[in-house]
Amino acid sequence: MEKIRAAGLLRTRGLIGGQWVDAYDGKTIEVQNPATGEVLANVACMGNRETADAITSANTTFYTWSKLTASERSKALRKWIFLLTVYIPQRHDLLMSHKEELALLMTLEQGKPMKEALGEVNYGASFIEFFAEEAKRVYGDIIPPTLADRRLLVLKQPIGVVGAITPWNFPLAMITRKVGPALACGCTVVVKPSEFTPLTALAAADLALQAGIPAGALNVVMGNAPEIGDELMQSTQVRKITFTGSTAVGKKLMAGSANTVKKVSLELGGNAPCIVFDDADIDVAVKGSLAAKFRNSGQTCVCANRILVQEGIYEKFASAFVKAVQSLQVGNGLEESTSQVANPSFGSVDMIPVGPAYKCTHEKNPGWTTASGHLGPVRISSTIQLPEKRARSDPNGSALRIQLLENERPAVQFCGAAPAQLRKNEKQELLEITFYSFFHMQGPLINEAAVEKVEKFVGDATSKGANIMLGGKRHSLGMSFYEPTVVGNVSNDMLLFREEVFGPVAPLIPFKTEEEAIHLANDTNAGLAAYMFTKSIARSWRVSGALEYGLVGVNEGLISTEVAPFGGVKQSGLGREGSKYGMDDYLEIKYVCMGNLG
C-alpha cells in the first residue's frame, strides 16, 4: 500500500446512492499490479443484491436529475472535468493533482506507462467536456402540420437508467465515454468496471460526487461479473445497456437484454488491418504503424492487428519497422533510472543520454512542470523561480523549473507524471537526478491468461511457416511482460490473421495489388478500425470507401477523438460513442401532436 499512499482517491467499496458500501456478504477481491504481482487493494466483491440496490438508487435519482436544465447538468459535468484534470488538493506534504493520482492508480492496476495513463486522463476528461456542451444542444423538431389547427413536435428525452459495463484496458476513458453522454442527456448510470481495474473507476466516481453529481446519478458496483450483468439485463428499470469488451460477451448481453427489450450499444472486438502501399512514405508508415500497434502493449480494440505491406516495399518496411520496435522499452510504468551530471549550480549541463520524457522535483522545493515526450540526449538548463505559474510549489511558494531541450530541436514543454528527485551529493559536486521514464515504454500484459493467448497465437503462426523477426517470447522481466514482437510472412490461415491477439505482436502480411489488400482487410467478421498509408489522394478515397470498417485512419495511427464517432460494423458492435452522434443512444424520440388550436 506504500506506493498508493499518494492516491488520496483510493476507494475500495462500491458506490451506491452516494454511499460507499461493502458487499452484503463481506467478500472482497484482490486488485494486483500486473508488473509486480503486488496486491494493491482488496475491493468489495458485489453481485445481484448490490446491483439491484444500485439500480433502485439510479431509478429514484433519475426523476430529479432528468428534470434539471441542460445548463445545470452541464455545470456539474464541467466541475467534474476540473476535479479530474486541474485541481490540486492540499493534503499533508502531497502535491499531486487529481490527474496525477488517477494516472498513478491506473499505472499500478493496469500496467500502462505513466505517460499513457496521463494521456488517458486527458482523453477521458475530453468526453465529459464535450458532452457537457452537447447537453445544451439536444434539439427537437417542429414538423409542418397537415392541418391548420395542429402543431407537430418532436422531443428528445433521456432514456432512463443505463447499465454501463467497461473493460480494463482504458479504465477511465471507457467510463467517461459512456457516463458523459448519459449524464448530459439526463440519464442515471450503474457502472460495472472490470474486476482488474476498479480503483480508477471508483476514484473517478468519487470526484463526480465531489463535483456535485447527485447521489444515485452515478453508481459503481464491481466483483461478480455474471451476477452483475444478469441483474442489469433482467431489470425492467434499466432501459439501456452499453458495453465495451469481447464480441462473445456482447452477444450474450444482446440475447439477455431481449426479454426486456432494452436498447443496447456495443463496442466489441476488432481485427484492424493496417495497409502499407508501395507509394507510402516509409517513415510515416513505420511511425503510424508503431503507434497503432503497440500503444497500451497492443491491448486496444483498435490496434493494428494485421499489417499488410505491398510486396515492392515489404523488405524495406520490415527492416525499418523492426528497428523502430527494437527501440521500445519494456518495464514497469513507474520504473526509474538515475543519471549524474556535473554543475550543482543549476546552470547548463552537458548532454546526458537519458530516456524520452521526464518530470522532476526538487527535494526541498517540489515544483512541477510538464514536457512532451522526445527521444535522444537532452540538455538540462534550470533556474529556481518565485513564483512560476505552471509549476506547483511547496507552502513557501518556491518551485524548481526544469526545461528539457533536444539536441538539435526547439525546447519542449515539460508535461509529465510521476515525480523524480533532484539533489546534490554529499560533496556538493554533482547534481543527481532520478528520472521516471515513460515514453516509448511498453508495460506488462494485464495477466497470465493474456500472455498465454499471445504465446498460443505466435506458436500457431510459426508452426504454419511464419518467421519471428523480433521478440517472440516472454520478457526476462517475468510476470506478464512479453517482448515486443514482429512476425513475418503471416498468412490468412493463422490465428494472428483470423483473430485479435490483444498483445504486443505485429504480424506482417505481404500483398501484391490494391484489390488483394482490400480483400484481405475485409476477410474478417470484425469491422472496427482500419489504417492505410499512401501518398495517393485518389487511393485514399477509393480504399476508404471499400474498407468495411467503422473507423479508417489514412496516414495516421492514432485516430480516436471525442469529436468523432467511434464504433464498428459487422460483429464489432452497434451504435456510436463520442461526437454529437454519441448522444443519440441515450435519448428517446417522442412525437407530440397538438390539435384544436384554432
XYZ file of C-alpha atoms in Angstrom:
598
model
C 0.000 0.000 0.000
C 3.034 2.278 0.312
C 3.062 3.132 -3.368
C -0.559 4.180 -3.401
C -0.407 6.311 -0.272
C -0.170 9.173 -2.765
C -3.524 8.233 -4.153
C -5.850 10.180 -1.898
C -8.633 8.970 -4.151
C -8.162 5.312 -3.243
C -11.550 3.695 -2.629
C -12.271 0.019 -2.051
C -16.041 -0.018 -1.534
C -18.787 0.208 -4.096
C -20.717 3.430 -4.627
C -24.493 3.106 -4.295
C -26.793 6.064 -3.764
C -23.916 8.318 -2.815
C -22.692 5.948 -0.093
C -19.546 3.824 -0.041
C -20.699 0.322 0.819
C -19.249 -3.155 1.305
C -20.654 -6.308 -0.237
C -23.518 -7.806 1.765
C -21.536 -10.973 2.408
C -18.317 -9.103 3.121
C -16.463 -10.737 0.245
C -13.602 -8.926 -1.446
C -11.404 -9.418 -4.488
C -7.738 -8.618 -4.843
C -6.527 -5.933 -7.219
C -2.995 -6.715 -8.357
C -0.244 -4.791 -10.063
C 0.422 -6.768 -13.273
C 4.009 -5.509 -13.358
C 4.929 -6.879 -9.934
C 2.166 -9.182 -8.741
C 1.788 -6.982 -5.664
C -1.684 -6.820 -4.137
C -2.679 -3.163 -4.281
C -6.013 -3.382 -2.519
C -8.927 -5.614 -1.645
C -12.176 -4.225 -3.020
C -15.773 -5.209 -2.342
C -16.962 -8.160 -4.431
C -20.555 -7.344 -5.312
C -23.290 -9.307 -7.050
C -27.052 -9.407 -7.635
C -28.204 -7.754 -4.410
C -25.843 -4.823 -4.557
C -26.581 -4.289 -8.247
C -30.318 -4.277 -7.553
C -29.739 -1.613 -4.890
C -27.710 0.457 -7.331
C -30.427 0.183 -9.981
C -33.091 1.281 -7.489
C -30.964 4.246 -6.459
C -30.339 5.231 -10.073
C -34.028 4.917 -10.901
C -35.043 7.124 -7.972
C -32.478 9.789 -8.824
C -33.427 9.750 -12.493
C -36.647 11.639 -11.796
C -34.786 14.572 -10.250
C -31.612 14.570 -12.360
C -33.539 14.435 -15.632
C -35.647 17.424 -14.591
C -32.641 19.697 -14.174
C -31.983 22.070 -17.020
C -29.302 21.171 -19.519
C -27.234 24.098 -18.235
C -27.398 22.775 -14.673
C -26.247 19.322 -15.741
C -23.539 20.886 -17.880
C -22.239 22.898 -14.937
C -21.874 19.772 -12.785
C -20.068 17.955 -15.577
C -17.671 20.862 -16.084
C -16.797 20.820 -12.399
C -16.097 17.102 -12.705
C -13.624 17.904 -15.504
C -11.903 20.445 -13.273
C -11.513 17.942 -10.457
C -10.262 15.251 -12.844
C -7.592 17.295 -14.557
C -6.737 20.540 -12.769
C -7.495 20.591 -9.060
C -4.582 20.120 -6.643
C -5.702 19.023 -3.177
C -3.523 20.331 -0.339
C -3.146 17.160 1.702
C -0.238 16.873 4.113
C 3.001 17.093 2.117
C 1.354 15.719 -1.017
C 1.410 17.912 -4.098
C -0.181 15.692 -6.715
C -3.102 16.805 -8.813
C -6.095 14.536 -9.133
C -4.932 13.932 -12.674
C -1.665 12.525 -11.415
C -3.373 10.486 -8.722
C -5.674 8.915 -11.291
C -2.751 8.198 -13.591
C -0.809 6.627 -10.742
C -3.718 4.352 -9.834
C -4.141 3.430 -13.483
C -0.486 2.544 -13.948
C -0.448 0.484 -10.774
C -3.546 -1.582 -11.503
C -3.434 -1.755 -15.308
C 0.276 -1.558 -16.068
C 0.403 1.122 -18.752
C 3.271 3.638 -18.539
C 2.609 6.858 -16.661
C 2.687 8.954 -19.814
C -0.029 6.830 -21.363
C -2.011 6.951 -18.127
C -1.793 10.742 -18.027
C -2.856 10.826 -21.649
C -5.852 8.681 -20.804
C -6.933 11.065 -18.052
C -6.906 13.893 -20.594
C -8.650 11.702 -23.156
C -11.271 10.595 -20.652
C -11.900 14.139 -19.479
C -12.321 15.295 -23.078
C -15.520 13.260 -23.366
C -17.007 14.865 -20.284
C -16.035 18.294 -21.582
C -17.541 17.611 -24.993
C -20.797 16.189 -23.691
C -21.139 18.921 -21.075
C -21.609 21.255 -24.027
C -23.691 18.810 -26.061
C -26.153 18.699 -23.154
C -27.303 22.144 -24.269
C -27.757 21.027 -27.867
C -30.327 18.257 -27.529
C -32.684 19.762 -30.053
C -36.100 18.569 -31.131
C -38.061 19.451 -34.265
C -41.173 21.260 -35.366
C -42.859 19.427 -38.236
C -45.056 21.383 -40.661
C -48.636 20.365 -39.750
C -51.006 18.577 -42.084
C -53.972 20.557 -40.688
C -54.105 24.253 -39.866
C -55.174 23.791 -36.229
C -52.403 21.351 -35.347
C -48.809 21.634 -34.245
C -46.478 18.660 -34.571
C -43.481 18.456 -32.265
C -40.587 16.034 -31.873
C -38.975 15.889 -28.437
C -35.801 14.107 -27.343
C -35.871 12.820 -23.787
C -33.443 10.783 -21.642
C -33.960 7.049 -21.902
C -33.663 6.365 -18.162
C -31.333 4.156 -16.132
C -28.249 2.982 -18.034
C -26.096 -0.033 -17.228
C -22.506 0.580 -18.360
C -20.075 -2.343 -18.462
C -16.498 -1.270 -19.117
C -13.141 -3.006 -19.793
C -9.754 -2.909 -18.110
C -7.634 -1.603 -20.986
C -8.870 2.001 -20.681
C -10.289 2.033 -17.154
C -11.159 5.741 -17.150
C -11.850 6.722 -20.754
C -14.242 3.850 -21.432
C -16.285 5.003 -18.439
C -16.384 8.703 -19.278
C -17.201 7.950 -22.923
C -20.393 6.287 -21.678
C -21.193 8.180 -18.499
C -20.526 11.603 -20.063
C -23.315 11.471 -22.657
C -25.643 9.562 -20.336
C -25.470 12.191 -17.592
C -25.546 15.013 -20.132
C -28.824 13.680 -21.521
C -30.339 13.360 -18.049
C -29.904 9.615 -17.589
C -28.538 7.968 -14.465
C -25.949 5.202 -14.562
C -24.846 1.995 -12.889
C -21.231 1.313 -13.879
C -19.694 -2.140 -13.693
C -15.913 -1.695 -14.190
C -13.534 -4.561 -14.819
C -12.565 -6.501 -11.715
C -8.942 -5.996 -12.812
C -9.112 -2.182 -12.704
C -11.805 -0.987 -10.281
C -9.636 1.561 -8.460
C -9.601 4.063 -11.327
C -13.373 3.788 -11.718
C -14.012 4.320 -8.014
C -11.656 7.309 -7.920
C -13.408 8.927 -10.880
C -16.787 8.331 -9.235
C -15.516 9.913 -6.024
C -14.623 13.049 -7.973
C -18.049 13.040 -9.614
C -19.633 13.150 -6.159
C -17.332 15.989 -5.149
C -18.303 17.829 -8.324
C -21.960 17.834 -7.335
C -23.251 14.956 -9.432
C -26.210 13.905 -7.232
C -26.099 10.786 -5.105
C -27.549 7.949 -7.154
C -26.871 9.526 -10.529
C -23.611 7.588 -10.813
C -23.253 4.235 -9.059
C -20.354 1.768 -9.223
C -20.589 -1.956 -8.498
C -17.765 -4.410 -9.127
C -16.944 -8.031 -8.467
C -19.073 -10.932 -9.707
C -19.408 -10.124 -13.407
C -22.046 -12.780 -14.305
C -24.316 -11.762 -11.418
C -23.965 -8.033 -12.054
C -24.519 -8.467 -15.778
C -27.551 -10.687 -15.240
C -29.172 -8.165 -12.896
C -28.607 -5.337 -15.362
C -30.074 -7.398 -18.216
C -33.141 -8.632 -16.358
C -34.124 -5.427 -14.554
C -37.078 -3.630 -16.110
C -35.806 -0.376 -14.596
C -32.643 -0.475 -16.707
C -33.597 0.854 -20.125
C -30.224 0.656 -21.835
C -27.009 -1.323 -21.630
C -23.766 -0.019 -23.071
C -20.818 -2.388 -23.218
C -17.203 -2.356 -24.354
C -15.482 -5.721 -24.476
C -15.327 -9.014 -26.302
C -17.697 -9.990 -29.086
C -18.632 -13.188 -27.232
C -19.821 -11.288 -24.154
C -21.538 -8.698 -26.343
C -23.634 -11.421 -27.950
C -24.674 -12.693 -24.514
C -25.708 -9.200 -23.471
C -27.778 -8.787 -26.630
C -29.562 -12.079 -26.021
C -30.053 -11.433 -22.317
C -31.474 -7.955 -22.907
C -34.076 -9.220 -25.372
C -36.536 -10.236 -22.643
C -36.906 -6.640 -21.504
C -36.333 -5.131 -24.974
C -33.542 -2.838 -23.865
C -31.651 -0.537 -26.140
C -28.126 -1.948 -26.449
C -24.959 -0.304 -27.717
C -21.884 -2.460 -28.122
C -18.247 -1.668 -28.845
C -16.764 -5.100 -29.441
C -13.588 -6.737 -30.661
C -11.611 -5.689 -33.693
C -9.138 -7.180 -36.127
C -7.738 -3.998 -37.581
C -5.816 -4.114 -40.845
C -3.048 -1.611 -41.478
C -2.325 -1.393 -45.207
C 1.033 -0.002 -46.325
C 1.004 0.670 -50.063
C 4.198 0.902 -52.090
C 3.737 4.649 -52.602
C 3.643 5.305 -48.845
C 6.154 7.452 -47.017
C 8.076 4.702 -45.203
C 8.925 6.847 -42.178
C 5.323 7.960 -41.759
C 4.089 4.398 -42.212
C 6.529 2.995 -39.654
C 5.691 5.618 -37.034
C 1.971 5.313 -37.649
C 2.010 1.521 -37.584
C 4.092 1.532 -34.413
C 1.590 3.800 -32.672
C -1.393 1.849 -33.968
C 0.080 -1.482 -32.860
C 1.977 -1.037 -29.613
C 0.018 1.557 -27.652
C -1.021 0.038 -24.325
C 1.133 -3.002 -25.157
C -1.180 -3.879 -28.034
C -4.161 -4.174 -25.711
C -6.685 -1.995 -27.516
C -9.585 -2.914 -29.742
C -8.308 -0.592 -32.478
C -4.732 -1.896 -32.507
C -3.290 -2.719 -35.908
C -3.766 -6.476 -35.720
C -2.622 -7.239 -39.286
C -0.042 -5.106 -41.089
C -0.438 -5.642 -44.834
C 2.607 -4.490 -46.805
C 2.821 -4.294 -50.588
C 5.496 -6.615 -51.957
C 7.560 -3.855 -53.585
C 8.435 -2.309 -50.207
C 7.955 -5.298 -47.912
C 11.638 -5.809 -47.084
C 12.364 -2.102 -46.711
C 9.360 -1.517 -44.477
C 10.004 -4.654 -42.422
C 13.599 -3.626 -41.758
C 12.636 -0.106 -40.669
C 9.701 -1.344 -38.622
C 11.761 -3.942 -36.748
C 14.333 -1.269 -35.948
C 11.603 1.001 -34.582
C 10.097 -1.771 -32.477
C 13.545 -2.517 -31.043
C 13.545 0.983 -29.537
C 10.565 0.190 -27.316
C 11.476 -0.058 -23.659
C 9.736 -2.775 -21.671
C 9.225 -2.237 -17.982
C 7.193 -1.123 -15.035
C 5.335 2.080 -15.832
C 6.896 3.644 -12.745
C 10.405 2.390 -13.445
C 13.137 4.847 -12.558
C 16.669 5.359 -13.830
C 19.400 7.571 -12.428
C 21.993 9.761 -14.141
C 24.595 12.034 -12.634
C 25.678 15.287 -14.236
C 28.152 17.967 -13.243
C 27.272 21.504 -12.192
C 25.281 21.761 -8.995
C 24.598 25.445 -9.671
C 21.571 24.586 -11.791
C 23.116 26.063 -14.893
C 23.510 24.453 -18.288
C 24.941 20.939 -18.101
C 26.483 18.505 -20.522
C 24.451 16.290 -22.792
C 23.325 13.175 -20.981
C 21.838 10.090 -22.662
C 18.640 9.658 -20.730
C 15.242 8.407 -21.862
C 12.404 10.136 -23.590
C 10.467 12.448 -21.282
C 10.808 13.292 -17.624
C 9.278 15.055 -14.708
C 11.432 16.349 -11.885
C 11.005 17.912 -8.463
C 13.468 19.467 -6.104
C 13.941 17.550 -2.883
C 13.023 20.540 -0.690
C 11.021 22.668 -3.079
C 8.690 20.424 -5.068
C 7.892 22.142 -8.336
C 6.064 20.542 -11.176
C 6.287 21.436 -14.804
C 5.325 19.442 -17.830
C 7.001 18.244 -21.126
C 6.052 16.330 -24.210
C 7.993 13.169 -24.849
C 11.002 13.030 -27.083
C 13.911 10.719 -27.735
C 17.651 11.116 -27.575
C 20.082 13.038 -25.374
C 18.843 16.107 -23.553
C 20.427 19.229 -22.124
C 19.102 20.454 -18.812
C 19.051 24.141 -18.024
C 17.134 25.215 -14.982
C 16.579 28.064 -12.590
C 14.631 28.473 -9.404
C 11.806 30.914 -9.934
C 9.482 32.554 -7.413
C 6.754 32.034 -8.355
C 6.317 30.036 -11.568
C 2.775 29.927 -12.915
C 2.909 26.478 -14.445
C 4.735 24.891 -11.552
C 3.186 23.709 -8.346
C 5.039 24.869 -5.300
C 5.590 23.951 -1.684
C 3.983 26.019 1.114
C 6.856 28.520 0.877
C 5.980 29.236 -2.729
C 9.283 28.191 -4.264
C 9.487 25.900 -7.245
C 12.128 24.371 -9.412
C 11.662 24.784 -13.138
C 13.477 22.346 -15.411
C 13.463 22.801 -19.140
C 14.441 19.934 -21.397
C 15.930 20.705 -24.783
C 16.573 18.256 -27.579
C 19.993 18.267 -29.162
C 19.014 19.989 -32.400
C 15.369 20.844 -31.865
C 13.403 23.602 -30.165
C 12.632 23.368 -26.480
C 9.775 21.147 -25.455
C 7.257 21.915 -22.732
C 7.617 19.745 -19.661
C 4.437 17.694 -19.196
C 4.569 14.668 -17.102
C 3.692 12.446 -14.312
C 5.367 10.572 -11.531
C 7.886 12.679 -9.643
C 11.609 12.291 -9.872
C 14.091 13.532 -7.311
C 16.817 16.110 -7.787
C 19.502 16.502 -5.143
C 23.199 17.301 -4.644
C 25.533 14.608 -3.459
C 27.392 14.847 -0.160
C 30.361 16.713 -1.646
C 28.076 19.162 -3.481
C 29.906 18.337 -6.715
C 27.259 16.514 -8.648
C 23.619 17.106 -9.233
C 21.940 13.732 -9.022
C 18.718 13.459 -10.956
C 16.424 10.491 -10.597
C 14.022 10.237 -13.510
C 10.875 8.322 -14.246
C 10.883 7.446 -17.916
C 7.522 6.904 -19.530
C 7.648 7.415 -23.280
C 8.123 4.633 -25.779
C 7.791 2.207 -22.910
C 5.723 -0.937 -23.042
C 4.177 -2.188 -19.847
C 3.022 -5.685 -18.942
C 0.001 -7.505 -20.271
C -2.943 -7.495 -17.905
C -2.475 -11.050 -16.592
C -1.067 -14.513 -17.216
C -4.013 -15.555 -19.384
C -3.224 -12.701 -21.764
C 0.384 -13.865 -22.081
C -0.698 -17.444 -22.725
C -3.003 -16.259 -25.502
C -0.152 -14.368 -27.167
C 2.087 -17.422 -26.885
C -0.610 -19.572 -28.473
C -1.014 -17.195 -31.418
C 2.728 -16.871 -32.029
C 3.219 -20.626 -31.749
C 0.418 -21.249 -34.229
C 2.000 -18.825 -36.708
C 5.481 -20.323 -36.534
C 4.100 -23.848 -36.858
C 2.486 -22.798 -40.143
C 5.536 -21.146 -41.683
C 5.736 -17.609 -40.286
C 9.115 -16.335 -39.126
C 9.943 -14.413 -35.969
C 11.701 -11.196 -36.968
C 11.919 -9.813 -33.442
C 10.941 -10.976 -29.967
C 8.563 -13.890 -29.872
C 8.854 -14.849 -26.220
C 8.240 -13.781 -22.662
C 10.394 -10.936 -21.444
C 13.197 -11.558 -18.982
C 11.393 -9.284 -16.510
C 8.998 -12.147 -15.876
C 5.441 -11.634 -14.599
C 3.168 -10.819 -17.553
C 5.766 -8.970 -19.618
C 6.123 -10.057 -23.237
C 8.738 -8.905 -25.713
C 7.625 -6.516 -28.485
C 7.332 -8.940 -31.369
C 7.300 -8.785 -35.157
C 6.228 -11.880 -37.110
C 6.908 -12.030 -40.845
C 5.112 -13.760 -43.720
C 1.850 -14.296 -41.875
C -0.928 -15.874 -43.947
C -4.698 -15.947 -43.636
C -4.832 -19.455 -42.148
C -3.075 -18.337 -38.956
C -4.657 -17.193 -35.696
C -2.678 -13.952 -35.953
C -4.685 -13.184 -39.090
C -8.073 -14.598 -38.086
C -8.411 -13.331 -34.516
C -7.481 -10.396 -32.309
C -4.222 -11.108 -30.485
C -4.558 -8.273 -27.923
C -0.853 -8.141 -27.258
C 2.452 -6.670 -28.497
C 2.697 -8.793 -31.637
C 2.818 -7.223 -35.110
C 2.102 -9.667 -37.966
C 3.453 -8.599 -41.376
C 1.491 -9.857 -44.385
C 2.698 -9.264 -47.963
C 0.236 -8.431 -50.747
C 0.500 -7.650 -54.455
C -2.385 -5.427 -55.574
C -4.799 -2.914 -54.123
C -7.673 -5.303 -54.770
C -5.919 -8.076 -52.852
C -5.232 -5.732 -49.938
C -8.898 -4.755 -49.706
C -9.955 -8.408 -49.873
C -7.513 -9.407 -47.127
C -8.504 -6.454 -44.972
C -12.214 -7.268 -45.208
C -11.724 -11.018 -44.724
C -12.951 -10.993 -41.117
C -16.174 -10.771 -39.125
C -14.791 -7.740 -37.321
C -15.149 -4.205 -38.600
C -13.985 -1.665 -36.055
C -10.843 0.192 -37.206
C -8.584 0.115 -40.252
C -5.496 2.059 -41.289
C -3.733 2.752 -44.549
C -0.617 4.574 -45.682
C -0.369 6.034 -49.168
C 0.564 9.312 -50.858
C -2.281 8.993 -53.351
C -5.380 11.060 -52.585
C -7.378 9.068 -55.130
C -6.373 5.781 -53.490
C -7.200 7.207 -50.061
C -10.777 7.900 -51.148
C -11.110 4.667 -53.071
C -9.830 2.329 -50.378
C -11.516 4.181 -47.502
C -14.832 3.608 -49.211
C -14.128 -0.063 -49.850
C -12.998 -0.960 -46.322
C -15.777 -2.487 -44.210
C -14.883 -0.677 -41.011
C -16.398 1.989 -38.789
C -13.154 3.959 -38.440
C -10.431 4.471 -41.032
C -7.114 6.215 -40.456
C -5.243 7.497 -43.508
C -1.534 8.159 -42.913
C -2.244 8.271 -39.191
C -2.084 5.624 -36.475
C -3.872 7.445 -33.654
C -7.351 8.433 -34.749
C -9.630 8.392 -31.699
C -11.000 11.739 -30.530
C -14.021 12.885 -28.579
C -15.370 14.932 -31.502
C -15.585 11.989 -33.936
C -17.909 8.961 -33.829
C -16.371 5.730 -32.551
C -17.896 2.350 -33.351
C -17.784 -0.628 -35.649
C -19.728 -2.551 -38.245
C -20.312 -6.273 -38.733
C -19.572 -8.100 -35.465
C -17.645 -5.201 -33.962
C -20.716 -3.646 -32.467
C -23.788 -1.456 -32.581
C -24.105 2.286 -32.108
C -21.542 5.060 -31.865
C -19.737 6.681 -28.970
C -18.205 10.139 -28.910
C -19.184 13.090 -31.132
C -22.657 14.538 -31.462
C -23.877 11.096 -32.514
C -22.865 9.699 -29.131
C -25.889 11.340 -27.510
C -28.419 9.519 -29.662
C -28.301 6.156 -27.885
C -29.210 7.792 -24.568
C -32.267 9.588 -25.910
C -35.797 8.561 -26.814
C -37.726 10.351 -29.541
C -41.245 11.432 -28.652
C -43.804 12.791 -31.099
C -46.382 15.266 -29.759
C -49.457 16.259 -31.772
C -51.285 19.338 -30.504
C -54.755 19.734 -32.020
C -57.755 22.096 -31.990
C -55.528 25.131 -31.651
C -57.965 27.262 -33.637
